[in-house]
mmCIF file of C-alpha atoms and ligand atoms in Angstrom:
data_model
loop_
_atom_site.group_PDB
_atom_site.id
_atom_site.type_symbol
_atom_site.label_atom_id
_atom_site.label_comp_id
_atom_site.label_asym_id
_atom_site.label_seq_id
_atom_site.Cartn_x
_atom_site.Cartn_y
_atom_site.Cartn_z
ATOM 1 C CA MET A 1 210.366 -96.821 158.401
ATOM 2 C CA VAL A 2 211.637 -94.891 154.913
ATOM 3 C CA LYS A 3 214.970 -96.873 154.088
ATOM 4 C CA LEU A 4 216.956 -94.664 151.890
ATOM 5 C CA ASN A 5 219.133 -95.727 149.241
ATOM 6 C CA GLU A 6 222.635 -95.100 151.239
ATOM 7 C CA ASN A 7 223.969 -95.261 148.096
ATOM 8 C CA PHE A 8 223.926 -92.174 147.605
ATOM 9 C CA LEU A 9 226.617 -91.582 150.463
ATOM 10 C CA ASN A 10 229.082 -93.286 148.299
ATOM 11 C CA LEU A 11 228.914 -90.255 145.651
ATOM 12 C CA LYS A 12 231.628 -88.206 145.826
ATOM 13 C CA GLU A 13 231.281 -85.170 146.454
ATOM 14 C CA SER A 14 231.255 -82.461 143.010
ATOM 15 C CA TYR A 15 232.357 -79.916 143.984
ATOM 16 C CA LEU A 16 234.379 -78.666 140.967
ATOM 17 C CA PHE A 17 231.958 -76.460 139.098
ATOM 18 C CA SER A 18 231.701 -74.345 142.814
ATOM 19 C CA GLU A 19 234.558 -74.305 143.754
ATOM 20 C CA ILE A 20 235.544 -72.397 140.327
ATOM 21 C CA ALA A 21 232.846 -70.357 141.155
ATOM 22 C CA LYS A 22 234.848 -69.787 144.535
ATOM 23 C CA ARG A 23 237.728 -69.171 143.298
ATOM 24 C CA VAL A 24 236.562 -66.829 140.559
ATOM 25 C CA ASN A 25 234.846 -64.666 143.074
ATOM 26 C CA ALA A 26 237.506 -63.873 145.623
ATOM 27 C CA PHE A 27 239.582 -63.016 142.929
ATOM 28 C CA ILE A 28 236.577 -60.722 141.010
ATOM 29 C CA ALA A 29 236.447 -59.438 144.616
ATOM 30 C CA GLU A 30 240.345 -58.244 144.603
ATOM 31 C CA ASN A 31 240.772 -56.772 141.369
ATOM 32 C CA PRO A 32 238.057 -54.866 140.260
ATOM 33 C CA ASP A 33 240.087 -53.383 137.386
ATOM 34 C CA LYS A 34 240.816 -56.841 136.303
ATOM 35 C CA SER A 35 238.945 -58.979 133.027
ATOM 36 C CA VAL A 36 237.854 -62.534 133.662
ATOM 37 C CA ILE A 37 238.233 -64.717 130.440
ATOM 38 C CA ARG A 38 236.083 -68.107 130.973
ATOM 39 C CA LEU A 39 237.347 -70.733 128.617
ATOM 40 C CA GLY A 40 236.330 -73.153 131.452
ATOM 41 C CA ILE A 41 232.873 -73.720 130.276
ATOM 42 C CA GLY A 42 230.910 -77.023 128.546
ATOM 43 C CA ASP A 43 227.900 -74.585 127.725
ATOM 44 C CA VAL A 44 227.368 -72.724 124.467
ATOM 45 C CA THR A 45 227.258 -69.115 123.502
ATOM 46 C CA LEU A 46 226.004 -68.442 120.395
ATOM 47 C CA PRO A 47 221.653 -67.422 120.207
ATOM 48 C CA LEU A 48 219.411 -70.163 118.489
ATOM 49 C CA ALA A 49 219.304 -70.089 114.736
ATOM 50 C CA ASP A 50 216.766 -67.685 113.218
ATOM 51 C CA MET A 51 215.428 -70.552 111.945
ATOM 52 C CA VAL A 52 215.264 -73.086 115.119
ATOM 53 C CA ILE A 53 213.365 -69.148 115.939
ATOM 54 C CA LYS A 54 211.211 -69.087 113.630
ATOM 55 C CA ASN A 55 209.775 -72.716 114.185
ATOM 56 C CA LEU A 56 209.814 -73.021 117.685
ATOM 57 C CA HIS A 57 207.316 -68.880 117.353
ATOM 58 C CA ASP A 58 204.723 -71.083 114.659
ATOM 59 C CA ALA A 59 204.394 -74.106 116.740
ATOM 60 C CA VAL A 60 203.342 -71.820 119.682
ATOM 61 C CA ASP A 61 200.874 -69.904 117.261
ATOM 62 C CA GLU A 62 199.675 -73.759 116.207
ATOM 63 C CA MET A 63 199.391 -74.094 120.213
ATOM 64 C CA SER A 64 196.814 -71.520 120.149
ATOM 65 C CA LYS A 65 194.765 -72.465 117.930
ATOM 66 C CA ALA A 66 192.014 -75.213 118.706
ATOM 67 C CA GLU A 67 192.408 -77.069 114.744
ATOM 68 C CA THR A 68 196.781 -77.655 115.632
ATOM 69 C CA PHE A 69 196.686 -77.772 119.321
ATOM 70 C CA LYS A 70 198.911 -80.884 121.272
ATOM 71 C CA GLY A 71 197.847 -82.281 124.487
ATOM 72 C CA TYR A 72 200.547 -84.986 125.202
ATOM 73 C CA GLY A 73 202.667 -85.693 122.436
ATOM 74 C CA PRO A 74 203.790 -89.724 121.560
ATOM 75 C CA GLU A 75 206.041 -90.865 124.446
ATOM 76 C CA GLN A 76 209.552 -91.702 121.740
ATOM 77 C CA GLY A 77 208.799 -88.183 120.250
ATOM 78 C CA TYR A 78 206.916 -87.249 117.208
ATOM 79 C CA ASP A 79 207.568 -88.914 113.887
ATOM 80 C CA PHE A 80 208.401 -85.738 111.930
ATOM 81 C CA LEU A 81 210.977 -84.898 114.902
ATOM 82 C CA ARG A 82 211.999 -88.676 114.160
ATOM 83 C CA ASP A 83 212.346 -88.836 110.345
ATOM 84 C CA ALA A 84 214.325 -85.948 111.083
ATOM 85 C CA ILE A 85 216.595 -88.345 112.698
ATOM 86 C CA LYS A 86 216.413 -91.207 110.595
ATOM 87 C CA GLN A 87 217.194 -89.188 107.727
ATOM 88 C CA TYR A 88 219.966 -87.365 109.112
ATOM 89 C CA TYR A 89 221.518 -91.034 109.677
ATOM 90 C CA LYS A 90 221.675 -91.647 106.536
ATOM 91 C CA ARG A 91 224.327 -88.565 105.897
ATOM 92 C CA ASN A 92 226.484 -91.160 107.018
ATOM 93 C CA LYS A 93 225.140 -94.019 105.539
ATOM 94 C CA VAL A 94 223.721 -95.786 108.399
ATOM 95 C CA GLU A 95 220.015 -96.643 107.911
ATOM 96 C CA LEU A 96 218.099 -96.938 110.908
ATOM 97 C CA ASP A 97 214.304 -97.747 111.344
ATOM 98 C CA ILE A 98 211.943 -94.360 113.022
ATOM 99 C CA ASP A 99 211.123 -97.510 115.747
ATOM 100 C CA GLU A 100 214.728 -97.223 117.027
ATOM 101 C CA ILE A 101 214.592 -93.629 117.559
ATOM 102 C CA PHE A 102 213.375 -92.326 121.171
ATOM 103 C CA VAL A 103 213.445 -88.368 121.282
ATOM 104 C CA SER A 104 215.016 -87.309 125.129
ATOM 105 C CA ASP A 105 215.279 -83.826 126.778
ATOM 106 C CA GLY A 106 219.124 -85.191 126.767
ATOM 107 C CA ALA A 107 221.402 -87.145 126.593
ATOM 108 C CA LYS A 108 222.700 -86.461 129.892
ATOM 109 C CA SER A 109 219.036 -87.713 131.500
ATOM 110 C CA ASP A 110 218.875 -90.838 128.578
ATOM 111 C CA THR A 111 222.692 -92.180 129.799
ATOM 112 C CA GLY A 112 221.460 -91.998 133.347
ATOM 113 C CA ASN A 113 218.185 -93.438 132.818
ATOM 114 C CA ILE A 114 219.011 -95.650 130.830
ATOM 115 C CA THR A 115 220.595 -98.239 134.519
ATOM 116 C CA ASP A 116 217.477 -99.069 134.250
ATOM 117 C CA LEU A 117 217.477 -101.409 132.406
ATOM 118 C CA PHE A 118 220.324 -103.201 133.614
ATOM 119 C CA SER A 119 220.761 -105.912 137.119
ATOM 120 C CA LEU A 120 223.076 -104.598 140.359
ATOM 121 C CA ASP A 121 225.699 -106.340 139.726
ATOM 122 C CA ASN A 122 226.948 -105.313 136.203
ATOM 123 C CA THR A 123 230.675 -104.732 136.319
ATOM 124 C CA VAL A 124 230.998 -101.451 134.411
ATOM 125 C CA MET A 125 233.639 -99.999 132.748
ATOM 126 C CA VAL A 126 234.839 -96.050 132.225
ATOM 127 C CA PRO A 127 237.602 -93.752 131.146
ATOM 128 C CA ASP A 128 239.341 -92.213 133.162
ATOM 129 C CA PRO A 129 239.149 -89.374 133.381
ATOM 130 C CA VAL A 130 235.796 -88.913 132.727
ATOM 131 C CA TYR A 131 232.256 -86.835 131.926
ATOM 132 C CA PRO A 132 230.815 -87.748 135.985
ATOM 133 C CA VAL A 133 227.268 -88.947 135.027
ATOM 134 C CA TYR A 134 228.277 -92.006 133.716
ATOM 135 C CA VAL A 135 230.323 -92.982 137.642
ATOM 136 C CA ASP A 136 227.454 -91.168 139.192
ATOM 137 C CA THR A 137 224.504 -92.407 138.260
ATOM 138 C CA ASN A 138 225.626 -95.850 138.881
ATOM 139 C CA THR A 139 226.597 -95.722 142.413
ATOM 140 C CA MET A 140 224.145 -94.191 142.847
ATOM 141 C CA ASN A 141 222.413 -98.300 141.811
ATOM 142 C CA GLY A 142 225.780 -99.623 143.807
ATOM 143 C CA ARG A 143 226.859 -100.980 140.508
ATOM 144 C CA LYS A 144 230.668 -101.468 140.695
ATOM 145 C CA ILE A 145 232.749 -99.424 138.241
ATOM 146 C CA ILE A 146 235.983 -100.120 137.354
ATOM 147 C CA TYR A 147 238.206 -98.176 135.789
ATOM 148 C CA MET A 148 240.512 -97.553 132.244
ATOM 149 C CA ASP A 149 243.316 -94.912 132.139
ATOM 150 C CA ALA A 150 243.442 -92.402 129.637
ATOM 151 C CA THR A 151 246.603 -90.996 129.249
ATOM 152 C CA ALA A 152 249.658 -89.642 127.259
ATOM 153 C CA GLU A 153 250.776 -92.572 126.667
ATOM 154 C CA ASN A 154 247.246 -94.325 124.514
ATOM 155 C CA ASN A 155 246.277 -90.664 122.820
ATOM 156 C CA PHE A 156 243.562 -90.458 125.665
ATOM 157 C CA LEU A 157 242.115 -93.140 123.536
ATOM 158 C CA PRO A 158 241.834 -96.541 126.140
ATOM 159 C CA LEU A 159 241.905 -99.908 124.443
ATOM 160 C CA PRO A 160 239.628 -103.206 125.284
ATOM 161 C CA ASP A 161 242.038 -105.520 127.573
ATOM 162 C CA SER A 162 241.267 -109.254 126.700
ATOM 163 C CA ASN A 163 242.176 -109.785 130.217
ATOM 164 C CA VAL A 164 239.525 -107.530 131.497
ATOM 165 C CA HIS A 165 235.872 -108.136 131.939
ATOM 166 C CA ALA A 166 232.915 -105.676 131.876
ATOM 167 C CA ASP A 167 229.013 -105.945 131.213
ATOM 168 C CA ILE A 168 228.462 -102.364 130.424
ATOM 169 C CA ILE A 169 230.711 -99.708 129.165
ATOM 170 C CA TYR A 170 230.634 -96.293 128.612
ATOM 171 C CA LEU A 171 232.710 -94.669 125.757
ATOM 172 C CA CYS A 172 232.720 -90.847 124.824
ATOM 173 C CA SER A 173 233.957 -89.742 121.235
ATOM 174 C CA PRO A 174 234.472 -87.018 120.420
ATOM 175 C CA ASN A 175 235.463 -87.460 123.978
ATOM 176 C CA ASN A 176 234.309 -85.121 126.974
ATOM 177 C CA PRO A 177 237.248 -83.361 128.260
ATOM 178 C CA THR A 178 239.884 -84.663 126.781
ATOM 179 C CA GLY A 179 238.620 -83.879 122.719
ATOM 180 C CA ALA A 180 239.945 -87.580 121.724
ATOM 181 C CA VAL A 181 238.320 -89.080 118.873
ATOM 182 C CA TYR A 182 238.024 -93.108 118.077
ATOM 183 C CA ASN A 183 238.826 -93.857 114.676
ATOM 184 C CA ARG A 184 237.106 -96.659 112.372
ATOM 185 C CA GLU A 185 239.640 -99.202 113.658
ATOM 186 C CA ASP A 186 239.565 -99.137 117.230
ATOM 187 C CA LEU A 187 236.066 -98.799 118.106
ATOM 188 C CA LYS A 188 235.372 -101.766 115.822
ATOM 189 C CA LYS A 189 238.269 -103.495 118.325
ATOM 190 C CA TRP A 190 235.515 -101.594 121.131
ATOM 191 C CA VAL A 191 232.927 -103.829 119.415
ATOM 192 C CA ASP A 192 233.928 -106.829 118.911
ATOM 193 C CA TYR A 193 235.275 -106.938 122.827
ATOM 194 C CA ALA A 194 231.962 -106.632 123.581
ATOM 195 C CA LEU A 195 230.771 -108.959 121.134
ATOM 196 C CA ASP A 196 232.622 -112.576 122.642
ATOM 197 C CA ASN A 197 232.408 -110.234 126.458
ATOM 198 C CA ASN A 198 228.142 -110.939 125.408
ATOM 199 C CA SER A 199 228.895 -107.246 126.332
ATOM 200 C CA ILE A 200 227.063 -103.407 125.772
ATOM 201 C CA ILE A 201 228.541 -100.391 125.010
ATOM 202 C CA LEU A 202 227.131 -97.961 125.370
ATOM 203 C CA PHE A 203 227.943 -94.388 123.016
ATOM 204 C CA ASP A 204 227.624 -91.430 123.931
ATOM 205 C CA SER A 205 228.258 -88.948 120.893
ATOM 206 C CA ALA A 206 227.313 -85.661 122.111
ATOM 207 C CA TYR A 207 229.825 -83.420 120.564
ATOM 208 C CA GLU A 208 229.838 -85.507 116.673
ATOM 209 C CA CYS A 209 228.467 -82.364 115.161
ATOM 210 C CA PHE A 210 232.506 -81.328 115.571
ATOM 211 C CA ILE A 211 234.105 -84.061 113.971
ATOM 212 C CA SER A 212 235.533 -82.206 110.345
ATOM 213 C CA ASP A 213 237.696 -84.690 109.258
ATOM 214 C CA GLU A 214 236.232 -87.903 107.737
ATOM 215 C CA THR A 215 237.847 -90.413 107.645
ATOM 216 C CA LEU A 216 236.283 -90.817 111.831
ATOM 217 C CA PRO A 217 233.359 -92.458 112.713
ATOM 218 C CA ARG A 218 230.406 -90.357 113.412
ATOM 219 C CA SER A 219 227.764 -92.380 115.054
ATOM 220 C CA ILE A 220 229.135 -95.981 115.909
ATOM 221 C CA TYR A 221 226.503 -98.006 113.939
ATOM 222 C CA GLU A 222 229.275 -96.380 111.032
ATOM 223 C CA ILE A 223 231.074 -100.028 112.383
ATOM 224 C CA GLU A 224 230.113 -103.520 111.125
ATOM 225 C CA ASP A 225 227.957 -105.286 113.832
ATOM 226 C CA ALA A 226 227.735 -102.165 116.534
ATOM 227 C CA LYS A 227 223.770 -103.036 117.044
ATOM 228 C CA LYS A 228 223.967 -105.991 117.853
ATOM 229 C CA CYS A 229 226.424 -104.676 121.207
ATOM 230 C CA ALA A 230 225.404 -101.225 121.038
ATOM 231 C CA ILE A 231 223.541 -98.201 122.046
ATOM 232 C CA GLU A 232 223.987 -94.336 121.411
ATOM 233 C CA PHE A 233 223.107 -91.369 122.480
ATOM 234 C CA CYS A 234 223.545 -87.264 120.985
ATOM 235 C CA SER A 235 221.887 -84.619 121.879
ATOM 236 C CA LEU A 236 220.917 -81.004 120.168
ATOM 237 C CA SER A 237 223.348 -79.216 122.676
ATOM 238 C CA LYS A 238 226.807 -78.393 120.938
ATOM 239 C CA THR A 239 224.322 -79.270 117.991
ATOM 240 C CA ALA A 240 222.158 -76.664 117.422
ATOM 241 C CA GLY A 241 223.132 -74.661 120.910
ATOM 242 C CA PHE A 242 220.728 -76.594 122.558
ATOM 243 C CA THR A 243 221.793 -76.015 125.726
ATOM 244 C CA GLY A 244 218.759 -74.879 127.389
ATOM 245 C CA THR A 245 215.784 -76.153 125.158
ATOM 246 C CA ARG A 246 216.310 -79.438 125.729
ATOM 247 C CA CYS A 247 215.887 -82.360 123.168
ATOM 248 C CA GLY A 248 218.332 -85.666 122.990
ATOM 249 C CA TYR A 249 217.982 -88.332 121.063
ATOM 250 C CA THR A 250 218.706 -92.248 122.735
ATOM 251 C CA ILE A 251 219.186 -94.905 119.066
ATOM 252 C CA VAL A 252 218.390 -98.230 120.645
ATOM 253 C CA PRO A 253 218.656 -100.806 117.740
ATOM 254 C CA LYS A 254 216.561 -103.679 117.102
ATOM 255 C CA SER A 255 219.311 -106.516 117.171
ATOM 256 C CA LEU A 256 220.406 -105.557 120.813
ATOM 257 C CA LYS A 257 219.382 -109.011 122.492
ATOM 258 C CA PHE A 258 220.737 -110.664 125.531
ATOM 259 C CA LYS A 259 219.990 -114.045 126.653
ATOM 260 C CA VAL A 260 218.474 -114.201 130.180
ATOM 261 C CA SER A 261 217.970 -116.505 133.252
ATOM 262 C CA ASP A 262 215.495 -118.605 131.419
ATOM 263 C CA LYS A 263 217.647 -118.448 128.332
ATOM 264 C CA THR A 264 214.575 -115.907 126.532
ATOM 265 C CA GLU A 265 216.189 -113.768 124.672
ATOM 266 C CA ILE A 266 215.205 -110.167 125.482
ATOM 267 C CA SER A 267 214.727 -107.327 123.042
ATOM 268 C CA VAL A 268 217.106 -104.106 124.339
ATOM 269 C CA ASN A 269 215.297 -101.638 122.088
ATOM 270 C CA LYS A 270 211.436 -102.521 123.904
ATOM 271 C CA MET A 271 212.724 -102.645 127.581
ATOM 272 C CA TRP A 272 214.105 -99.137 126.684
ATOM 273 C CA LEU A 273 210.293 -98.543 124.452
ATOM 274 C CA ARG A 274 208.452 -100.141 127.894
ATOM 275 C CA ARG A 275 210.658 -98.260 130.086
ATOM 276 C CA GLN A 276 210.243 -93.972 128.025
ATOM 277 C CA THR A 277 206.544 -94.997 127.934
ATOM 278 C CA THR A 278 206.138 -95.802 132.067
ATOM 279 C CA LYS A 279 208.438 -93.039 133.209
ATOM 280 C CA PHE A 280 208.417 -89.991 130.159
ATOM 281 C CA ASN A 281 205.967 -88.254 129.038
ATOM 282 C CA GLY A 282 208.069 -86.699 126.285
ATOM 283 C CA VAL A 283 209.265 -83.864 124.405
ATOM 284 C CA ALA A 284 206.900 -80.541 124.079
ATOM 285 C CA TYR A 285 205.993 -81.101 121.100
ATOM 286 C CA ILE A 286 206.974 -76.940 120.120
ATOM 287 C CA ILE A 287 211.204 -78.561 120.678
ATOM 288 C CA GLN A 288 210.400 -81.071 118.250
ATOM 289 C CA ARG A 289 209.242 -78.668 115.830
ATOM 290 C CA ALA A 290 212.087 -76.519 116.273
ATOM 291 C CA ALA A 291 214.652 -79.523 116.444
ATOM 292 C CA ALA A 292 212.608 -80.960 112.851
ATOM 293 C CA ALA A 293 214.247 -77.775 111.492
ATOM 294 C CA VAL A 294 217.821 -78.352 113.066
ATOM 295 C CA PHE A 295 217.801 -81.365 110.759
ATOM 296 C CA SER A 296 217.011 -79.937 107.777
ATOM 297 C CA GLU A 297 219.006 -78.702 104.593
ATOM 298 C CA ASP A 298 218.719 -75.337 105.678
ATOM 299 C CA GLY A 299 218.709 -76.431 109.150
ATOM 300 C CA ILE A 300 222.117 -78.151 108.699
ATOM 301 C CA LYS A 301 223.497 -75.522 107.487
ATOM 302 C CA GLU A 302 222.319 -72.348 109.480
ATOM 303 C CA ALA A 303 223.981 -75.950 112.815
ATOM 304 C CA LYS A 304 227.601 -75.815 110.920
ATOM 305 C CA LYS A 305 227.760 -72.020 110.335
ATOM 306 C CA MET A 306 227.339 -71.607 114.518
ATOM 307 C CA ILE A 307 229.865 -74.957 114.316
ATOM 308 C CA ASN A 308 232.144 -73.163 112.205
ATOM 309 C CA ILE A 309 232.921 -69.979 115.170
ATOM 310 C CA TYR A 310 233.734 -72.747 117.805
ATOM 311 C CA ARG A 311 235.426 -74.716 115.472
ATOM 312 C CA GLU A 312 237.445 -71.727 115.255
ATOM 313 C CA ASN A 313 238.544 -70.464 118.400
ATOM 314 C CA ALA A 314 239.958 -74.485 119.152
ATOM 315 C CA LYS A 315 242.080 -73.537 116.486
ATOM 316 C CA ILE A 316 243.004 -70.052 117.493
ATOM 317 C CA ILE A 317 243.443 -73.004 121.157
ATOM 318 C CA SER A 318 245.781 -75.394 119.684
ATOM 319 C CA GLN A 319 248.289 -73.012 117.935
ATOM 320 C CA THR A 320 248.302 -71.281 121.021
ATOM 321 C CA MET A 321 249.283 -74.547 122.482
ATOM 322 C CA GLU A 322 251.644 -75.162 119.475
ATOM 323 C CA LYS A 323 253.508 -72.216 119.586
ATOM 324 C CA LYS A 324 254.412 -72.583 123.117
ATOM 325 C CA ASN A 325 255.658 -76.412 123.261
ATOM 326 C CA ILE A 326 252.537 -77.191 124.935
ATOM 327 C CA ARG A 327 251.426 -81.287 125.187
ATOM 328 C CA TYR A 328 247.634 -80.474 123.321
ATOM 329 C CA PHE A 329 244.633 -83.422 122.664
ATOM 330 C CA GLY A 330 241.484 -82.546 120.720
ATOM 331 C CA GLY A 331 240.738 -78.344 119.699
ATOM 332 C CA ILE A 332 240.416 -80.059 116.098
ATOM 333 C CA ASN A 333 237.505 -82.959 115.991
ATOM 334 C CA SER A 334 236.000 -81.251 119.498
ATOM 335 C CA PRO A 335 235.294 -78.033 121.327
ATOM 336 C CA TYR A 336 238.053 -79.266 123.870
ATOM 337 C CA ILE A 337 241.502 -78.081 124.327
ATOM 338 C CA TRP A 338 243.596 -80.755 126.614
ATOM 339 C CA PHE A 339 247.049 -79.972 127.307
ATOM 340 C CA GLU A 340 249.254 -80.732 130.099
ATOM 341 C CA CYS A 341 250.068 -78.200 132.428
ATOM 342 C CA PRO A 342 253.640 -76.695 131.804
ATOM 343 C CA ASN A 343 256.574 -77.329 134.503
ATOM 344 C CA LYS A 344 254.461 -80.207 135.906
ATOM 345 C CA MET A 345 251.871 -78.431 137.762
ATOM 346 C CA GLU A 346 249.685 -80.195 139.266
ATOM 347 C CA SER A 347 245.872 -79.007 137.797
ATOM 348 C CA TRP A 348 244.390 -76.986 140.715
ATOM 349 C CA GLU A 349 247.619 -75.059 141.117
ATOM 350 C CA PHE A 350 247.562 -73.417 136.899
ATOM 351 C CA PHE A 351 244.377 -73.408 137.664
ATOM 352 C CA ASP A 352 245.302 -70.254 140.611
ATOM 353 C CA TYR A 353 247.767 -69.888 138.118
ATOM 354 C CA MET A 354 246.393 -68.999 135.024
ATOM 355 C CA LEU A 355 243.524 -66.497 137.176
ATOM 356 C CA ASN A 356 246.485 -64.786 139.242
ATOM 357 C CA LYS A 357 248.183 -63.944 136.356
ATOM 358 C CA ILE A 358 246.446 -63.578 133.307
ATOM 359 C CA ALA A 359 242.970 -63.965 134.267
ATOM 360 C CA VAL A 360 242.017 -66.450 132.475
ATOM 361 C CA VAL A 361 239.378 -69.331 134.005
ATOM 362 C CA GLY A 362 239.046 -72.831 132.561
ATOM 363 C CA THR A 363 238.475 -76.846 134.061
ATOM 364 C CA PRO A 364 241.555 -78.375 136.221
ATOM 365 C CA GLY A 365 241.411 -82.100 134.495
ATOM 366 C CA ALA A 366 241.677 -83.073 138.441
ATOM 367 C CA GLY A 367 237.964 -82.830 138.533
ATOM 368 C CA PHE A 368 236.988 -85.339 135.681
ATOM 369 C CA GLY A 369 239.709 -87.958 137.570
ATOM 370 C CA LYS A 370 243.238 -89.211 138.295
ATOM 371 C CA ASN A 371 244.787 -88.927 134.883
ATOM 372 C CA GLY A 372 243.898 -85.357 134.653
ATOM 373 C CA GLN A 373 245.485 -84.502 137.503
ATOM 374 C CA ASN A 374 247.858 -83.479 135.596
ATOM 375 C CA PHE A 375 246.128 -82.046 132.550
ATOM 376 C CA PHE A 376 244.189 -78.816 132.135
ATOM 377 C CA ARG A 377 240.512 -78.030 129.725
ATOM 378 C CA LEU A 378 239.928 -75.078 127.613
ATOM 379 C CA THR A 379 236.491 -75.047 125.936
ATOM 380 C CA SER A 380 235.669 -73.075 122.267
ATOM 381 C CA PHE A 381 232.204 -71.969 123.900
ATOM 382 C CA ASN A 382 232.646 -68.102 123.315
ATOM 383 C CA ASN A 383 232.420 -65.074 121.227
ATOM 384 C CA LYS A 384 235.987 -64.931 118.913
ATOM 385 C CA GLU A 385 237.320 -61.656 120.420
ATOM 386 C CA ASN A 386 237.874 -63.062 123.823
ATOM 387 C CA THR A 387 239.551 -66.515 122.561
ATOM 388 C CA ILE A 388 241.694 -64.127 120.577
ATOM 389 C CA GLU A 389 242.652 -62.039 124.293
ATOM 390 C CA ALA A 390 242.743 -65.027 125.832
ATOM 391 C CA MET A 391 245.254 -66.266 123.957
ATOM 392 C CA LYS A 392 247.511 -63.345 123.776
ATOM 393 C CA ARG A 393 247.339 -63.419 127.626
ATOM 394 C CA PHE A 394 248.055 -66.844 127.619
ATOM 395 C CA GLU A 395 250.959 -67.197 125.297
ATOM 396 C CA GLN A 396 252.903 -64.335 128.228
ATOM 397 C CA ILE A 397 253.037 -67.383 131.148
HETATM 398 C C1 PLP B 401 230.027 -86.151 127.454
HETATM 399 C C2 PLP B 401 228.553 -85.584 127.499
HETATM 400 N N1 PLP B 401 226.926 -86.582 127.268
HETATM 401 C C3 PLP B 401 225.766 -85.489 127.774
HETATM 402 C C4 PLP B 401 225.715 -83.955 127.368
HETATM 403 C C5 PLP B 401 224.998 -83.828 128.047
HETATM 404 O O1 PLP B 401 224.003 -83.833 127.240
HETATM 405 P P1 PLP B 401 222.780 -83.067 127.671
HETATM 406 O O2 PLP B 401 222.587 -81.458 127.246
HETATM 407 O O3 PLP B 401 221.955 -82.720 125.990
HETATM 408 O O4 PLP B 401 221.580 -83.156 128.159
HETATM 409 C C6 PLP B 401 227.317 -83.786 128.251
HETATM 410 C C7 PLP B 401 227.248 -81.811 128.397
HETATM 411 O O5 PLP B 401 228.149 -81.256 128.770
HETATM 412 C C8 PLP B 401 228.498 -84.648 126.615
HETATM 413 O O6 PLP B 401 230.150 -83.628 128.201
#
C-alpha cells in the first residue's frame, strides 16, 4: 500500500490570502458603491518594459526558423544569461564564476527545492515573521524548525545568538513582510555565526533591487567569507516585473563545501548541479532572452524606472505613517511598509476596521507569524493615483 508523506499533516492551513479575499468580497457585496483600493498584494502591477517585450518577440521569431530554433537548453541556464548575471554582480563588486550561477523559474521554487540537498536531521532557523515558503517546505520534509524573534525591539532584524545552534539559516533582506534590511556589520555577524557553527545561510535577496542606500549590501557575497557559508536566491520578479514571466537565479559558490560522515568534503555547487540536471530541464529560451535584456545597460535603466515608481508609492505611504505618528519599518529600501496597528489593535481587527472605514485592503501581520500579531503590511505595488487616494483616506482613520 502506498504510504503518503504524513509531514503534510503538520502544515498549517494557508488561509491568509483566501481569508482576505473572502472578507473583501463580502464587503464589496454589501457596499457595491464603494471603491476598494488594494495595497495588500505582493505582486507587481506595471507591464514588462519595452526592451523586454522586444526581446521576447525576437526570441519567438528565432523559434520559428529551423536555423535558430532551440530545443532543450542547458539545465543551469544559457551562458548568455549567466554571463549577464555575472556582470550584474560585478556592479556590487562581487566576482562570480559563471558555473556558480544557476538560472531557474524563480526564487520560490529554488528556496524550496534547495531542501533536497540537506539531511532531514538538520535544525532549520527562520525569522518570525517569515515568508511562509521557508517553513512549509521544511515542514513537508519533516525537519525541526526553530524561530528567531523579529520584533520592533530589534528593528525586525534578529541577530545570531551563540547559545542557539542551527544548521540551516534562512535570511531575507530586504525582508518580506517587514521591509527591514540588514547592514553589512550585522550581516557579517550572521556569516561569522555560520562559519563558527558549520552552518549554511540561505539568503533570499528577491528585493535587492529596492535598495537605494549604497551602504547596504545587495548581496550577501559583499560580506567577506560569505562564499564559504551562503547560497543566494534572487529573482527577476520584482527587479523587472517577471512575476508572471518567471525567471530567477541561485548562486552556489564553488568554495561552499562541507564534510560528510566519511570525513571527505563535498561541494554544494556540484550537488545542486546534480540536483538540477536530474529534476529540472531549464527555463524557456524565450524567457532567458528577455531576462538577459533586463541586465543590459538599457535594461537596467528601464527596470530602475519601474522600481522608482514603486519607490515613490512607498514614500507616499511612509510619509502618511509619519504624519499619523505611527511606528513603521521598511518603505525606504523595500516595497513593503510594515507598521504597528493603531490603538493596540490586533492585525485582523485592524484589517476589518480599515476595510469598513476607508475601503483599503492590506495584509494582516498575523499571517506571517506570531510577531506580526499587532502589525500590518502595505505594499507599493499599485499605481500612484490609487496610493495617494488610499493614503488620503488613511489620514482620516
Ligand atoms: C521573500 C520572497 N522570496 C521569493 C519570492 C518569490 O519569488 P519568485 O517570483 O521569483 O518565485 C517572493 C515573492 O513574493 C518573496 O516575497
